[in-house]
Short mmCIF file of C-alpha atoms in Angstrom, two decimals:
data_model
loop_
_atom_site.label_atom_id
_atom_site.label_comp_id
_atom_site.label_asym_id
_atom_site.label_seq_id
_atom_site.Cartn_x
_atom_site.Cartn_y
_atom_site.Cartn_z
CA UNK M 72 68.60 66.86 28.01
CA UNK M 73 69.22 66.81 31.34
CA UNK M 74 69.33 70.45 33.83
CA UNK M 75 70.89 70.12 37.30
CA UNK M 76 69.72 71.96 40.12
CA UNK M 77 71.87 73.11 43.36
CA UNK M 78 75.20 73.92 44.38
CA UNK M 79 78.21 72.33 42.92
CA UNK M 80 80.59 70.77 45.66
CA UNK M 81 83.19 74.22 44.64
CA UNK M 82 80.55 76.80 45.44
CA UNK M 83 79.53 75.20 48.73
CA UNK M 84 83.39 74.73 49.72
CA UNK M 85 83.83 78.90 48.99
CA UNK M 86 80.79 79.86 50.81
CA UNK M 87 81.70 78.18 53.37
CA UNK M 88 85.16 79.95 53.50
CA UNK M 89 83.86 83.46 53.41
CA UNK M 90 81.41 82.36 56.35
CA UNK M 91 84.47 81.53 58.17
CA UNK M 92 86.73 84.04 57.44
CA UNK M 93 83.49 86.93 58.36
CA UNK M 94 83.03 84.92 62.16
CA UNK M 95 87.18 84.93 62.63
CA UNK M 96 86.95 88.70 62.38
CA UNK M 97 83.34 88.84 64.16
CA UNK M 98 83.95 86.88 67.26
CA UNK M 99 87.15 88.70 68.74
CA UNK M 100 85.20 91.74 68.45
CA UNK M 101 81.74 90.84 70.00
CA UNK M 102 83.91 89.63 73.02
CA UNK M 103 85.62 92.75 73.30
CA UNK M 104 82.32 94.80 73.12
CA UNK M 105 80.85 92.59 75.98
CA UNK M 106 83.84 92.84 78.05
CA UNK M 107 83.01 96.53 77.66
CA UNK M 108 80.26 96.60 78.02
CA UNK M 109 80.83 94.82 81.54
CA UNK M 110 83.24 96.86 82.90
CA UNK M 111 81.04 99.86 82.62
CA UNK M 112 78.56 98.19 84.68
CA UNK M 113 81.08 97.82 87.85
CA UNK M 114 81.99 100.56 87.03
CA UNK M 115 78.80 102.44 87.33
CA UNK M 116 78.31 100.12 90.76
CA UNK M 117 81.44 101.33 91.83
CA UNK M 118 80.49 105.17 91.50
CA UNK M 119 77.04 104.00 93.25
CA UNK M 120 79.65 102.40 96.26
CA UNK M 121 81.72 105.68 95.91
CA UNK M 122 78.61 107.87 96.56
CA UNK M 123 77.33 105.69 99.48
CA UNK M 124 80.79 106.11 101.41
CA UNK M 125 80.63 109.96 100.81
CA UNK M 126 77.04 109.77 102.04
CA UNK M 127 78.16 107.79 105.22
CA UNK M 128 81.39 110.08 105.81
CA UNK M 129 79.35 113.08 105.91
CA UNK M 130 76.86 111.64 108.76
CA UNK M 131 79.64 109.58 110.28
CA UNK M 132 83.24 111.78 109.67
CA UNK M 133 84.67 107.67 109.05
CA UNK M 134 84.45 105.78 106.19
CA UNK M 135 82.36 101.98 106.27
CA UNK M 136 83.74 98.81 105.68
CA UNK M 137 81.81 96.82 102.80
CA UNK M 138 79.84 95.31 105.80
CA UNK M 139 78.99 98.42 107.72
CA UNK M 140 77.46 99.52 103.89
CA UNK M 141 75.59 96.25 102.89
CA UNK M 142 76.17 96.84 99.13
CA UNK M 143 75.09 94.25 97.11
CA UNK M 144 75.91 94.05 93.08
CA UNK M 145 73.94 93.46 90.92
CA UNK M 146 73.29 89.72 89.36
CA UNK M 147 74.40 91.37 86.04
CA UNK M 148 78.16 92.59 87.80
CA UNK M 149 78.33 90.09 91.25
CA UNK M 150 78.04 86.98 87.69
CA UNK M 151 81.46 89.01 86.73
CA UNK M 152 82.82 90.77 89.44
CA UNK M 153 83.89 90.78 93.18
CA UNK M 154 84.65 94.28 95.06
CA UNK M 155 86.47 95.00 98.07
CA UNK M 156 86.80 97.78 100.56
CA UNK M 157 89.88 99.18 102.09
CA UNK M 158 89.88 101.63 104.67
CA UNK M 159 92.72 104.03 105.34
CA UNK M 160 92.20 105.37 109.07
CA UNK M 161 94.24 108.73 107.38
CA UNK M 162 95.11 111.50 108.77
CA UNK M 163 92.75 112.24 106.22
CA UNK M 164 90.83 109.44 106.31
CA UNK M 165 89.92 107.21 103.23
CA UNK M 166 88.90 104.09 101.74
CA UNK M 167 90.31 101.95 98.53
CA UNK M 168 87.46 100.03 96.16
CA UNK M 169 88.41 97.37 93.93
CA UNK M 170 86.75 95.12 91.83
CA UNK M 171 88.33 91.68 90.98
CA UNK M 172 87.22 90.49 87.82
CA UNK M 173 86.32 87.01 87.74
CA UNK M 174 85.39 83.65 85.43
CA UNK M 175 85.40 85.26 81.65
CA UNK M 176 85.92 88.77 82.49
CA UNK M 177 89.00 87.70 84.43
CA UNK M 178 91.04 88.65 81.70
CA UNK M 179 89.88 91.74 81.38
CA UNK M 180 91.92 92.48 84.56
CA UNK M 181 90.99 94.49 87.57
CA UNK M 182 89.84 97.90 88.45
CA UNK M 183 89.68 100.69 91.92
CA UNK M 184 89.25 103.87 93.21
CA UNK M 185 89.90 105.41 96.03
CA UNK M 186 88.57 108.38 98.01
CA UNK M 187 90.12 110.76 95.80
CA UNK M 188 88.65 109.84 93.03
CA UNK M 189 92.03 108.00 91.12
CA UNK M 190 91.26 105.39 89.20
CA UNK M 191 92.77 102.26 87.98
CA UNK M 192 94.13 101.50 85.36
CA UNK M 193 93.98 104.25 83.85
CA UNK M 194 93.54 102.54 80.23
CA UNK M 195 90.19 101.44 81.41
CA UNK M 196 88.46 103.67 82.63
#
């Protein structure tokens, strides 16, 4: 009598189906987690820019443009977002910072904050 070793085709197919189901659940969840992490990094950079704007305003009684501020995004943020600063002459003077999502982050949408601390869209903060 001969003993067979190994797996049958049915056993391999069942294992493959289980792995496919687990991957179908895990991959979208992982992608959303990565997007949230990228957004948090952008929000941190955005708050740094807000602080720099307030410091500039305290010294110069006006807010700085993007060129004057000279802020460079970190590589992990610049690969997913670009930013722009829109100035409002007032009165009172103000600014609005908008981070535009690019690449794989584009489906997440843009985020912005103004000099009054209003953050949009609210569900992304």
